[in-house]
């Protein structure tokens, strides 16, 4: 039994209701993306918001249990985590009144429609008034939540606990100049391809699905606890620790996009499957943060999936299932997996230039929430910064400021977690190579022996779920936090040596 103290046991007992609603919401959200007929969307959204209100109600009812639990003299690490997480949740629901939640969900529902319309027409003015309201409400949210130094800190903290503008500035401050140098060198030396003929080749869904299923087998994903389906936007949904689902998509050309989307979501799923099962039913059966979660997906997608060793392992499988790959050897496949070029769309960017795309959004959000930048200035600011960082200028707003869904949903503070994910994935690789030996690690990948790698991740990071803050977890595993050096060294080694 993880919880010894009576008051924490009482918290766990109360939390079961919230956990159950969470499972229902998870399943409803999954169904909405995978199976639901389109016209069910309205009623589904109404039902979801009723269940979310129930969560808020039950959470606030835990105040008394929490008061008792906070008095415990010597809580163990699990109890400390449970208490910390409950304080956070209750604090959020206390500070954000239902009326603001309602305003927010109305504004974002409307904003989502106008954003889609604006993107189709590539006309920012169609989205501008709604975005102005969403930014205003996000600023109000930050004010109500409270912050030290910078209002954006309040929003960052929602996705990455204790992460701040100061920490993000430090992280990006180290990364951006070094990545600039790296990309300039990559383009100058011309050893890395900018594009590959395979990007243009069309494929059929069924053989591609076979490829993805076989790749999941290579990684030994557990059949009875895991499944893969199809959706427009791939995602991972952990319903509970023994029911974790991913989705992928089949665009019909450039098959690596489907492969890496599958491996990315599989990385999220491995994390969800590896939480200590004794944490089930508590808020600790969750990732340490959005950034830590993303590090686990990016570790598998980029560091393992785009490696030389993995290209060697997967090439025979590709040749068998996708006849058009037969004229290419494993080095060609490796190069195809790792083209680097300036591009306008974040989700299509390579693992090097991707970080510029996120940095740009971080700078914009920071200034928007602070009032240093107005919504009307967004398209111009975006295009200027894109040109400065990536070296190309969007011809229209659909290829620029209108490309992401996040702002229409009011998710300010989310973007930086993508780079936090890269950074922690780099720290993970460095530590794993140190523990296992670099040659041994890559030898295992080459042979498809992934279980020692999965076990390392489970024992060091994943089994802990949300017991520790993301910062404490990193300190415990790596001895420092949000350190971009290992990730940058990994990229320099990979693309320059
Ligand atoms: Mg992800």
Tab-separated table of C-alpha atoms and ligand atoms in Angstrom:
chain	number	residue	atom	x	y	z
A	1	UNK	CA	0.000	0.000	0.000
A	2	UNK	CA	1.459	3.318	-1.071
A	3	UNK	CA	-0.536	5.452	1.332
A	4	UNK	CA	-0.017	4.900	5.049
A	5	UNK	CA	-1.767	7.916	6.506
A	6	UNK	CA	-5.494	7.766	7.130
A	7	UNK	CA	-6.130	11.249	5.751
A	8	UNK	CA	-4.371	10.486	2.462
A	9	UNK	CA	-6.310	7.238	2.202
A	10	UNK	CA	-9.469	9.339	2.557
A	11	UNK	CA	-8.263	11.587	-0.275
A	12	UNK	CA	-7.718	8.511	-2.442
A	13	UNK	CA	-11.188	7.229	-1.640
A	14	UNK	CA	-12.775	10.566	-2.668
A	15	UNK	CA	-10.658	10.801	-5.793
A	16	UNK	CA	-12.093	7.554	-7.190
A	17	UNK	CA	-15.190	9.453	-8.356
A	18	UNK	CA	-13.042	11.910	-10.290
A	19	UNK	CA	-10.934	9.098	-11.722
A	20	UNK	CA	-14.092	7.365	-12.963
A	21	UNK	CA	-15.401	10.501	-14.656
A	22	UNK	CA	-11.926	10.915	-16.129
A	23	UNK	CA	-12.192	7.488	-17.745
A	24	UNK	CA	-15.608	8.364	-19.171
A	25	UNK	CA	-14.312	11.681	-20.528
A	26	UNK	CA	-11.275	9.969	-22.008
A	27	UNK	CA	-13.398	7.439	-23.791
A	28	UNK	CA	-15.825	10.105	-25.037
A	29	UNK	CA	-12.944	12.197	-26.328
A	30	UNK	CA	-11.364	9.200	-28.039
A	31	UNK	CA	-14.680	8.220	-29.617
A	32	UNK	CA	-15.234	11.769	-30.842
A	33	UNK	CA	-11.995	11.636	-32.828
A	34	UNK	CA	-12.201	8.012	-33.978
A	35	UNK	CA	-15.788	6.834	-34.488
A	36	UNK	CA	-18.452	9.427	-33.709
A	37	UNK	CA	-20.708	10.541	-36.581
A	38	UNK	CA	-20.047	14.254	-37.122
A	39	UNK	CA	-23.469	15.486	-36.062
A	40	UNK	CA	-23.038	14.112	-32.563
A	41	UNK	CA	-20.489	16.807	-31.772
A	42	UNK	CA	-22.823	19.316	-30.116
A	43	UNK	CA	-24.524	16.952	-27.685
A	44	UNK	CA	-21.167	15.336	-26.942
A	45	UNK	CA	-19.609	18.696	-26.078
A	46	UNK	CA	-22.545	19.542	-23.778
A	47	UNK	CA	-22.265	16.223	-21.965
A	48	UNK	CA	-18.520	16.663	-21.599
A	49	UNK	CA	-18.850	20.078	-20.021
A	50	UNK	CA	-21.430	18.683	-17.538
A	51	UNK	CA	-18.958	15.987	-16.524
A	52	UNK	CA	-16.197	18.574	-16.209
A	53	UNK	CA	-18.415	20.582	-13.863
A	54	UNK	CA	-18.905	17.419	-11.797
A	55	UNK	CA	-15.132	17.025	-11.553
A	56	UNK	CA	-14.864	20.606	-10.336
A	57	UNK	CA	-17.607	19.988	-7.753
A	58	UNK	CA	-16.056	16.756	-6.454
A	59	UNK	CA	-12.613	18.332	-6.405
A	60	UNK	CA	-13.803	21.220	-4.249
A	61	UNK	CA	-15.518	18.734	-1.940
A	62	UNK	CA	-12.079	17.298	-1.171
A	63	UNK	CA	-11.058	20.490	0.644
A	64	UNK	CA	-11.756	19.020	4.089
A	65	UNK	CA	-9.816	15.800	3.413
A	66	UNK	CA	-6.990	17.926	2.083
A	67	UNK	CA	-6.889	20.085	5.201
A	68	UNK	CA	-6.431	16.934	7.285
A	69	UNK	CA	-3.846	15.464	4.926
A	70	UNK	CA	-1.769	18.659	5.020
A	71	UNK	CA	-1.386	18.181	8.783
A	72	UNK	CA	0.391	14.834	8.394
A	73	UNK	CA	3.819	14.993	10.015
A	74	UNK	CA	5.854	12.663	7.805
A	75	UNK	CA	4.138	11.894	4.508
A	76	UNK	CA	6.054	9.583	2.138
A	77	UNK	CA	6.888	10.700	-1.430
A	78	UNK	CA	3.616	9.315	-2.803
A	79	UNK	CA	1.591	11.068	-0.147
A	80	UNK	CA	3.495	14.289	-0.736
A	81	UNK	CA	2.750	14.012	-4.456
A	82	UNK	CA	-0.925	13.360	-3.867
A	83	UNK	CA	-1.234	16.322	-1.492
A	84	UNK	CA	0.670	18.634	-3.851
A	85	UNK	CA	-1.447	17.638	-6.825
A	86	UNK	CA	-4.691	18.107	-4.875
A	87	UNK	CA	-3.616	21.565	-3.683
A	88	UNK	CA	-2.927	22.518	-7.291
A	89	UNK	CA	-6.272	21.264	-8.586
A	90	UNK	CA	-8.318	22.844	-5.801
A	91	UNK	CA	-6.395	26.092	-6.171
A	92	UNK	CA	-7.197	26.167	-9.887
A	93	UNK	CA	-10.909	25.502	-9.434
A	94	UNK	CA	-11.112	28.015	-6.602
A	95	UNK	CA	-9.468	30.814	-8.566
A	96	UNK	CA	-11.165	30.221	-11.902
A	97	UNK	CA	-14.912	30.803	-11.485
A	98	UNK	CA	-17.448	28.824	-13.557
A	99	UNK	CA	-18.473	32.018	-15.369
A	100	UNK	CA	-14.929	32.465	-16.722
A	101	UNK	CA	-14.761	28.809	-17.727
A	102	UNK	CA	-18.037	29.255	-19.577
A	103	UNK	CA	-16.909	32.466	-21.309
A	104	UNK	CA	-13.702	30.740	-22.264
A	105	UNK	CA	-15.374	27.683	-23.743
A	106	UNK	CA	-17.851	29.845	-25.697
A	107	UNK	CA	-15.078	32.061	-27.055
A	108	UNK	CA	-12.918	29.104	-28.047
A	109	UNK	CA	-15.825	27.219	-29.636
A	110	UNK	CA	-16.557	30.274	-31.775
A	111	UNK	CA	-12.861	30.919	-32.310
A	112	UNK	CA	-12.286	27.397	-33.544
A	113	UNK	CA	-14.865	27.858	-36.294
A	114	UNK	CA	-13.599	31.291	-37.368
A	115	UNK	CA	-9.998	30.029	-37.272
A	116	UNK	CA	-10.826	27.167	-39.622
A	117	UNK	CA	-12.633	29.519	-41.922
A	118	UNK	CA	-9.781	32.050	-41.799
A	119	UNK	CA	-7.204	29.357	-42.538
A	120	UNK	CA	-9.176	28.065	-45.517
A	121	UNK	CA	-9.385	31.584	-46.961
A	122	UNK	CA	-5.942	32.515	-45.658
A	123	UNK	CA	-7.491	35.660	-44.198
A	124	UNK	CA	-6.380	36.575	-40.685
A	125	UNK	CA	-9.023	39.302	-40.334
A	126	UNK	CA	-11.735	36.601	-40.129
A	127	UNK	CA	-10.124	35.195	-36.964
A	128	UNK	CA	-8.838	38.431	-35.449
A	129	UNK	CA	-11.880	39.550	-33.378
A	130	UNK	CA	-12.329	36.108	-31.821
A	131	UNK	CA	-8.631	35.783	-31.090
A	132	UNK	CA	-8.677	39.210	-29.428
A	133	UNK	CA	-11.380	38.014	-27.065
A	134	UNK	CA	-9.542	34.723	-26.375
A	135	UNK	CA	-6.322	36.612	-25.552
A	136	UNK	CA	-8.249	38.955	-23.277
A	137	UNK	CA	-9.737	35.974	-21.414
A	138	UNK	CA	-6.323	34.273	-21.218
A	139	UNK	CA	-4.904	37.439	-19.648
A	140	UNK	CA	-7.796	37.431	-17.185
A	141	UNK	CA	-7.098	33.798	-16.383
A	142	UNK	CA	-3.444	34.620	-15.681
A	143	UNK	CA	-4.460	37.516	-13.403
A	144	UNK	CA	-6.864	35.309	-11.439
A	145	UNK	CA	-4.376	32.456	-11.100
A	146	UNK	CA	-1.708	34.842	-9.898
A	147	UNK	CA	1.990	34.900	-10.736
A	148	UNK	CA	5.357	36.283	-9.819
A	149	UNK	CA	7.136	38.578	-12.299
A	150	UNK	CA	5.376	37.668	-15.568
A	151	UNK	CA	1.686	36.933	-16.291
A	152	UNK	CA	2.688	34.246	-18.812
A	153	UNK	CA	4.191	32.275	-15.893
A	154	UNK	CA	0.681	31.510	-14.658
A	155	UNK	CA	-0.186	29.898	-18.008
A	156	UNK	CA	3.120	28.052	-18.479
A	157	UNK	CA	2.590	26.477	-15.069
A	158	UNK	CA	-0.670	24.856	-16.204
A	159	UNK	CA	1.234	22.582	-18.584
A	160	UNK	CA	4.695	22.486	-17.021
A	161	UNK	CA	4.511	22.928	-13.270
A	162	UNK	CA	6.927	25.606	-11.964
A	163	UNK	CA	8.207	26.394	-15.461
A	164	UNK	CA	8.681	30.137	-15.961
A	165	UNK	CA	9.623	32.791	-18.499
A	166	UNK	CA	13.027	33.023	-16.777
A	167	UNK	CA	13.639	29.277	-17.256
A	168	UNK	CA	12.311	29.299	-20.818
A	169	UNK	CA	14.409	32.359	-21.734
A	170	UNK	CA	17.485	30.610	-20.396
A	171	UNK	CA	16.707	27.404	-22.302
A	172	UNK	CA	15.928	29.091	-25.623
A	173	UNK	CA	18.747	31.587	-25.113
A	174	UNK	CA	21.231	28.717	-25.217
A	175	UNK	CA	19.487	26.845	-27.996
A	176	UNK	CA	18.675	29.387	-30.675
A	177	UNK	CA	22.201	30.658	-31.463
A	178	UNK	CA	23.669	27.143	-31.457
A	179	UNK	CA	20.879	25.846	-33.686
A	180	UNK	CA	21.394	28.799	-36.029
A	181	UNK	CA	25.056	27.844	-36.395
A	182	UNK	CA	24.155	24.193	-36.818
A	183	UNK	CA	21.614	24.794	-39.588
A	184	UNK	CA	23.963	27.162	-41.431
A	185	UNK	CA	26.645	24.486	-41.355
A	186	UNK	CA	24.240	21.751	-42.449
A	187	UNK	CA	23.135	23.843	-45.447
A	188	UNK	CA	26.703	24.797	-46.300
A	189	UNK	CA	28.173	21.287	-46.147
A	190	UNK	CA	25.328	19.732	-48.151
A	191	UNK	CA	25.895	16.251	-46.672
A	192	UNK	CA	22.367	16.175	-45.313
A	193	UNK	CA	19.633	16.045	-47.955
A	194	UNK	CA	17.009	18.787	-48.149
A	195	UNK	CA	14.477	16.483	-49.744
A	196	UNK	CA	14.202	12.903	-50.985
A	197	UNK	CA	12.326	11.297	-53.922
A	198	UNK	CA	10.401	9.049	-51.488
A	199	UNK	CA	8.567	12.136	-50.198
A	200	UNK	CA	6.615	12.250	-53.446
A	201	UNK	CA	5.741	8.549	-53.710
A	202	UNK	CA	2.113	7.597	-53.054
A	203	UNK	CA	1.251	4.569	-50.935
A	204	UNK	CA	-1.899	2.552	-50.219
A	205	UNK	CA	-3.348	2.561	-46.725
A	206	UNK	CA	-3.535	-1.201	-46.123
A	207	UNK	CA	0.131	-2.103	-46.672
A	208	UNK	CA	1.085	1.025	-44.731
A	209	UNK	CA	-1.105	-0.088	-41.849
A	210	UNK	CA	0.757	-3.418	-41.966
A	211	UNK	CA	4.054	-1.540	-41.709
A	212	UNK	CA	2.872	0.375	-38.648
A	213	UNK	CA	1.477	-2.744	-36.963
A	214	UNK	CA	4.752	-4.583	-37.590
A	215	UNK	CA	6.764	-1.682	-36.217
A	216	UNK	CA	4.628	-1.768	-33.063
A	217	UNK	CA	5.435	-5.511	-32.864
A	218	UNK	CA	9.145	-4.742	-33.184
A	219	UNK	CA	8.750	-2.579	-30.081
A	220	UNK	CA	6.830	-5.387	-28.374
A	221	UNK	CA	3.737	-3.307	-27.592
A	222	UNK	CA	1.406	-5.363	-25.366
A	223	UNK	CA	-1.683	-6.537	-27.283
A	224	UNK	CA	-4.032	-6.904	-24.345
A	225	UNK	CA	-3.384	-3.396	-23.033
A	226	UNK	CA	-2.908	-1.337	-26.172
A	227	UNK	CA	-4.490	-0.619	-29.556
A	228	UNK	CA	-4.076	1.627	-32.583
A	229	UNK	CA	-6.816	3.303	-34.637
A	230	UNK	CA	-7.047	6.067	-37.225
A	231	UNK	CA	-7.921	9.753	-36.729
A	232	UNK	CA	-7.337	13.056	-38.533
A	233	UNK	CA	-5.031	14.346	-35.798
A	234	UNK	CA	-3.021	11.552	-34.180
A	235	UNK	CA	-3.104	11.381	-30.382
A	236	UNK	CA	-2.676	9.070	-27.412
A	237	UNK	CA	-5.402	8.350	-24.892
A	238	UNK	CA	-4.664	6.493	-21.704
A	239	UNK	CA	-8.073	5.391	-20.433
A	240	UNK	CA	-6.441	3.514	-17.575
A	241	UNK	CA	-3.067	1.840	-17.024
A	242	UNK	CA	-4.240	-1.312	-18.852
A	243	UNK	CA	-6.111	0.442	-21.670
A	244	UNK	CA	-3.932	2.806	-23.670
A	245	UNK	CA	-4.817	3.765	-27.222
A	246	UNK	CA	-3.059	5.621	-29.981
A	247	UNK	CA	-4.177	6.824	-33.373
A	248	UNK	CA	-2.250	7.403	-36.555
A	249	UNK	CA	-3.042	8.750	-39.991
A	250	UNK	CA	-2.442	7.859	-43.615
A	251	UNK	CA	-1.882	10.931	-45.770
A	252	UNK	CA	-1.212	8.811	-48.857
A	253	UNK	CA	2.265	10.128	-49.699
A	254	UNK	CA	5.628	10.470	-47.952
A	255	UNK	CA	5.190	7.346	-45.819
A	256	UNK	CA	7.665	8.388	-43.117
A	257	UNK	CA	5.078	10.813	-41.776
A	258	UNK	CA	2.792	7.916	-40.878
A	259	UNK	CA	5.690	5.866	-39.475
A	260	UNK	CA	6.966	8.641	-37.209
A	261	UNK	CA	3.532	9.743	-36.136
A	262	UNK	CA	2.925	6.131	-35.040
A	263	UNK	CA	6.247	5.888	-33.200
A	264	UNK	CA	5.645	9.292	-31.555
A	265	UNK	CA	2.264	8.273	-30.160
A	266	UNK	CA	3.673	4.873	-29.223
A	267	UNK	CA	6.231	6.738	-27.085
A	268	UNK	CA	3.417	8.521	-25.242
A	269	UNK	CA	1.655	5.161	-24.842
A	270	UNK	CA	4.739	3.433	-23.383
A	271	UNK	CA	4.817	6.149	-20.694
A	272	UNK	CA	1.119	5.669	-19.885
A	273	UNK	CA	1.525	1.875	-19.715
A	274	UNK	CA	4.489	2.121	-17.365
A	275	UNK	CA	2.991	4.113	-14.497
A	276	UNK	CA	3.311	2.157	-11.262
A	277	UNK	CA	-0.020	0.295	-11.263
A	278	UNK	CA	-0.404	1.050	-7.560
A	279	UNK	CA	-0.946	4.715	-8.546
A	280	UNK	CA	-4.075	3.794	-10.517
A	281	UNK	CA	-7.162	5.711	-9.410
A	282	UNK	CA	-5.150	8.686	-8.140
A	283	UNK	CA	-4.011	11.879	-9.872
A	284	UNK	CA	-0.467	10.457	-9.768
A	285	UNK	CA	-1.273	7.952	-12.528
A	286	UNK	CA	-0.369	10.620	-15.051
A	287	UNK	CA	2.687	12.166	-16.685
A	288	UNK	CA	4.904	14.446	-14.590
A	289	UNK	CA	4.067	17.280	-17.014
A	290	UNK	CA	3.155	17.850	-20.640
A	291	UNK	CA	6.844	18.456	-21.391
A	292	UNK	CA	8.008	15.244	-19.731
A	293	UNK	CA	5.281	13.363	-21.597
A	294	UNK	CA	6.463	14.875	-24.858
A	295	UNK	CA	10.061	13.896	-24.046
A	296	UNK	CA	9.042	10.237	-23.961
A	297	UNK	CA	7.347	10.434	-27.367
A	298	UNK	CA	10.204	12.379	-28.934
A	299	UNK	CA	12.791	10.022	-27.504
A	300	UNK	CA	11.224	7.127	-29.425
A	301	UNK	CA	10.270	9.106	-32.518
A	302	UNK	CA	13.448	11.076	-33.131
A	303	UNK	CA	16.303	9.673	-31.109
A	304	UNK	CA	15.500	5.996	-31.635
A	305	UNK	CA	13.226	6.101	-34.699
A	306	UNK	CA	15.374	8.410	-36.830
A	307	UNK	CA	18.665	6.738	-35.875
A	308	UNK	CA	20.993	4.873	-38.181
A	309	UNK	CA	20.520	1.710	-36.149
A	310	UNK	CA	16.751	1.823	-36.499
A	311	UNK	CA	16.929	2.593	-40.228
A	312	UNK	CA	18.943	-0.628	-40.559
A	313	UNK	CA	16.435	-2.595	-38.530
A	314	UNK	CA	13.347	-1.343	-40.347
A	315	UNK	CA	14.594	-1.347	-43.958
A	316	UNK	CA	13.936	-5.098	-44.624
A	317	UNK	CA	10.397	-4.685	-43.269
A	318	UNK	CA	9.794	-1.661	-45.524
A	319	UNK	CA	11.124	-3.492	-48.571
A	320	UNK	CA	8.782	-6.386	-47.896
A	321	UNK	CA	5.617	-4.329	-47.381
A	322	UNK	CA	6.252	-1.288	-49.613
A	323	UNK	CA	7.680	-2.429	-52.977
A	324	UNK	CA	8.562	1.138	-54.021
A	325	UNK	CA	11.257	1.232	-51.321
A	326	UNK	CA	13.119	-1.772	-52.797
A	327	UNK	CA	15.498	0.315	-54.872
A	328	UNK	CA	16.815	2.055	-51.764
A	329	UNK	CA	19.317	0.730	-49.229
A	330	UNK	CA	19.386	1.423	-45.511
A	331	UNK	CA	21.573	4.505	-45.924
A	332	UNK	CA	19.081	5.972	-48.387
A	333	UNK	CA	16.286	5.260	-45.912
A	334	UNK	CA	18.296	6.921	-43.131
A	335	UNK	CA	18.780	10.007	-45.302
A	336	UNK	CA	15.094	10.022	-46.205
A	337	UNK	CA	14.231	9.933	-42.493
A	338	UNK	CA	16.560	12.861	-41.756
A	339	UNK	CA	16.243	15.581	-44.380
A	340	UNK	CA	16.777	19.100	-43.040
A	341	UNK	CA	15.441	22.203	-44.760
A	342	UNK	CA	13.851	25.569	-44.057
A	343	UNK	CA	10.076	25.052	-43.995
A	344	UNK	CA	7.003	27.031	-43.055
A	345	UNK	CA	4.809	24.454	-41.316
A	346	UNK	CA	5.779	23.382	-37.807
A	347	UNK	CA	4.277	19.890	-37.892
A	348	UNK	CA	6.206	19.063	-41.078
A	349	UNK	CA	9.520	20.454	-39.818
A	350	UNK	CA	12.602	18.279	-39.201
A	351	UNK	CA	13.972	17.744	-35.703
A	352	UNK	CA	16.534	20.570	-36.084
A	353	UNK	CA	14.506	23.473	-37.474
A	354	UNK	CA	11.411	22.420	-35.501
A	355	UNK	CA	12.782	24.217	-32.479
A	356	UNK	CA	12.766	27.591	-34.282
A	357	UNK	CA	9.065	27.179	-34.986
A	358	UNK	CA	8.344	26.692	-31.308
A	359	UNK	CA	10.626	29.499	-30.160
A	360	UNK	CA	8.767	31.908	-32.460
A	361	UNK	CA	5.442	30.941	-30.864
A	362	UNK	CA	6.906	31.235	-27.383
A	363	UNK	CA	8.111	34.804	-28.026
A	364	UNK	CA	4.734	35.765	-29.470
A	365	UNK	CA	2.722	34.276	-26.602
A	366	UNK	CA	4.950	35.869	-23.983
A	367	UNK	CA	4.446	39.303	-25.562
A	368	UNK	CA	0.721	38.805	-26.242
A	369	UNK	CA	-0.077	37.854	-22.654
A	370	UNK	CA	2.072	40.676	-21.322
A	371	UNK	CA	0.437	43.223	-23.619
A	372	UNK	CA	3.714	43.955	-25.451
A	373	UNK	CA	2.182	42.729	-28.689
A	374	UNK	CA	-1.368	43.144	-29.968
A	375	UNK	CA	-3.335	40.604	-31.990
A	376	UNK	CA	-3.463	43.011	-34.944
A	377	UNK	CA	0.355	42.980	-35.136
A	378	UNK	CA	0.556	39.168	-35.211
A	379	UNK	CA	0.834	38.342	-38.936
A	380	UNK	CA	3.611	40.843	-39.582
A	381	UNK	CA	5.503	39.936	-36.436
A	382	UNK	CA	5.217	36.250	-37.283
A	383	UNK	CA	6.502	36.680	-40.828
A	384	UNK	CA	9.450	38.858	-39.782
A	385	UNK	CA	10.523	36.429	-37.105
A	386	UNK	CA	10.102	33.423	-39.408
A	387	UNK	CA	12.377	35.066	-41.935
A	388	UNK	CA	14.957	35.849	-39.284
A	389	UNK	CA	14.949	32.377	-37.698
A	390	UNK	CA	14.235	29.959	-40.514
A	391	UNK	CA	15.209	32.067	-43.504
A	392	UNK	CA	11.933	32.008	-45.438
A	393	UNK	CA	8.861	34.218	-45.386
A	394	UNK	CA	5.280	32.867	-45.560
A	395	UNK	CA	3.460	33.954	-48.703
A	396	UNK	CA	0.158	33.985	-46.869
A	397	UNK	CA	-1.270	33.646	-43.360
A	398	UNK	CA	-2.433	30.051	-43.849
A	399	UNK	CA	1.265	29.175	-44.191
A	400	UNK	CA	2.068	31.461	-41.269
A	401	UNK	CA	0.169	32.685	-38.266
A	402	UNK	CA	-2.994	30.672	-39.013
A	403	UNK	CA	-1.402	27.214	-39.215
A	404	UNK	CA	-1.902	25.920	-35.640
A	405	UNK	CA	-5.099	25.070	-33.800
A	406	UNK	CA	-3.711	25.994	-30.327
A	407	UNK	CA	-4.598	29.693	-30.093
A	408	UNK	CA	-8.166	29.136	-31.227
A	409	UNK	CA	-8.436	26.792	-28.240
A	410	UNK	CA	-6.862	29.337	-25.892
A	411	UNK	CA	-3.964	26.992	-25.095
A	412	UNK	CA	-1.389	29.692	-24.358
A	413	UNK	CA	1.602	28.167	-22.594
A	414	UNK	CA	1.431	24.830	-24.387
A	415	UNK	CA	3.907	25.387	-27.238
A	416	UNK	CA	7.104	25.557	-25.144
A	417	UNK	CA	6.433	21.998	-23.904
A	418	UNK	CA	7.316	20.705	-27.377
A	419	UNK	CA	10.873	21.987	-27.001
A	420	UNK	CA	10.979	20.996	-23.332
A	421	UNK	CA	10.205	17.523	-24.690
A	422	UNK	CA	13.180	17.643	-27.055
A	423	UNK	CA	15.441	18.928	-24.299
A	424	UNK	CA	14.462	16.223	-21.806
A	425	UNK	CA	14.712	13.569	-24.536
A	426	UNK	CA	18.323	14.724	-25.075
A	427	UNK	CA	19.042	14.530	-21.353
A	428	UNK	CA	17.494	11.049	-21.339
A	429	UNK	CA	19.734	9.850	-24.159
A	430	UNK	CA	22.859	11.191	-22.471
A	431	UNK	CA	22.043	9.501	-19.177
A	432	UNK	CA	21.030	6.232	-20.819
A	433	UNK	CA	24.234	6.117	-22.878
A	434	UNK	CA	26.202	6.727	-19.704
A	435	UNK	CA	24.406	3.927	-17.849
A	436	UNK	CA	24.258	1.322	-20.623
A	437	UNK	CA	27.232	2.324	-22.712
A	438	UNK	CA	26.687	4.027	-26.036
A	439	UNK	CA	27.808	1.087	-28.204
A	440	UNK	CA	25.681	-1.341	-26.209
A	441	UNK	CA	22.628	0.898	-26.456
A	442	UNK	CA	22.809	1.315	-30.220
A	443	UNK	CA	23.692	-2.351	-30.644
A	444	UNK	CA	20.408	-3.193	-28.943
A	445	UNK	CA	18.468	-0.867	-31.254
A	446	UNK	CA	20.121	-2.474	-34.261
A	447	UNK	CA	18.982	-5.917	-33.087
A	448	UNK	CA	15.513	-4.719	-32.138
A	449	UNK	CA	16.096	-5.423	-28.443
A	450	UNK	CA	14.021	-2.610	-27.019
A	451	UNK	CA	13.063	-4.097	-23.684
A	452	UNK	CA	16.222	-2.973	-21.822
A	453	UNK	CA	15.551	0.582	-23.073
A	454	UNK	CA	11.916	0.415	-22.006
A	455	UNK	CA	12.942	-0.923	-18.615
A	456	UNK	CA	15.426	1.918	-18.150
A	457	UNK	CA	12.749	4.482	-18.956
A	458	UNK	CA	10.271	2.775	-16.673
A	459	UNK	CA	12.607	2.507	-13.698
A	460	UNK	CA	14.061	5.995	-13.965
A	461	UNK	CA	11.193	8.130	-15.241
A	462	UNK	CA	7.920	6.470	-16.128
A	463	UNK	CA	6.945	4.413	-13.093
A	464	UNK	CA	6.955	7.602	-11.021
A	465	UNK	CA	3.970	9.027	-12.891
A	466	UNK	CA	3.185	12.459	-11.453
A	467	UNK	CA	4.686	11.767	-8.001
A	468	UNK	CA	7.382	14.408	-8.483
A	469	UNK	CA	7.245	17.870	-10.055
A	470	UNK	CA	8.882	17.847	-13.489
A	471	UNK	CA	11.786	19.796	-12.058
A	472	UNK	CA	12.295	17.410	-9.114
A	473	UNK	CA	12.044	14.406	-11.397
A	474	UNK	CA	14.754	15.799	-13.661
A	475	UNK	CA	16.972	16.654	-10.686
A	476	UNK	CA	16.522	13.109	-9.368
A	477	UNK	CA	17.325	11.431	-12.706
A	478	UNK	CA	19.795	13.815	-14.361
A	479	UNK	CA	21.126	16.036	-11.569
A	480	UNK	CA	19.939	19.152	-13.438
A	481	UNK	CA	16.857	20.380	-15.287
A	482	UNK	CA	15.796	21.885	-18.610
A	483	UNK	CA	19.401	21.678	-19.768
A	484	UNK	CA	19.491	21.912	-23.587
A	485	UNK	CA	23.194	20.956	-23.927
A	486	UNK	CA	22.731	17.179	-24.341
A	487	UNK	CA	20.034	17.700	-26.984
A	488	UNK	CA	22.190	20.201	-28.888
A	489	UNK	CA	25.225	17.896	-28.707
A	490	UNK	CA	23.089	15.033	-29.978
A	491	UNK	CA	22.021	17.091	-32.996
A	492	UNK	CA	25.544	18.336	-33.717
A	493	UNK	CA	26.938	14.820	-33.511
A	494	UNK	CA	24.221	13.420	-35.696
A	495	UNK	CA	24.222	16.042	-38.446
A	496	UNK	CA	27.847	17.192	-38.582
A	497	UNK	CA	30.037	14.141	-37.846
B	1	LIG	MG1	3.004	14.507	-28.572
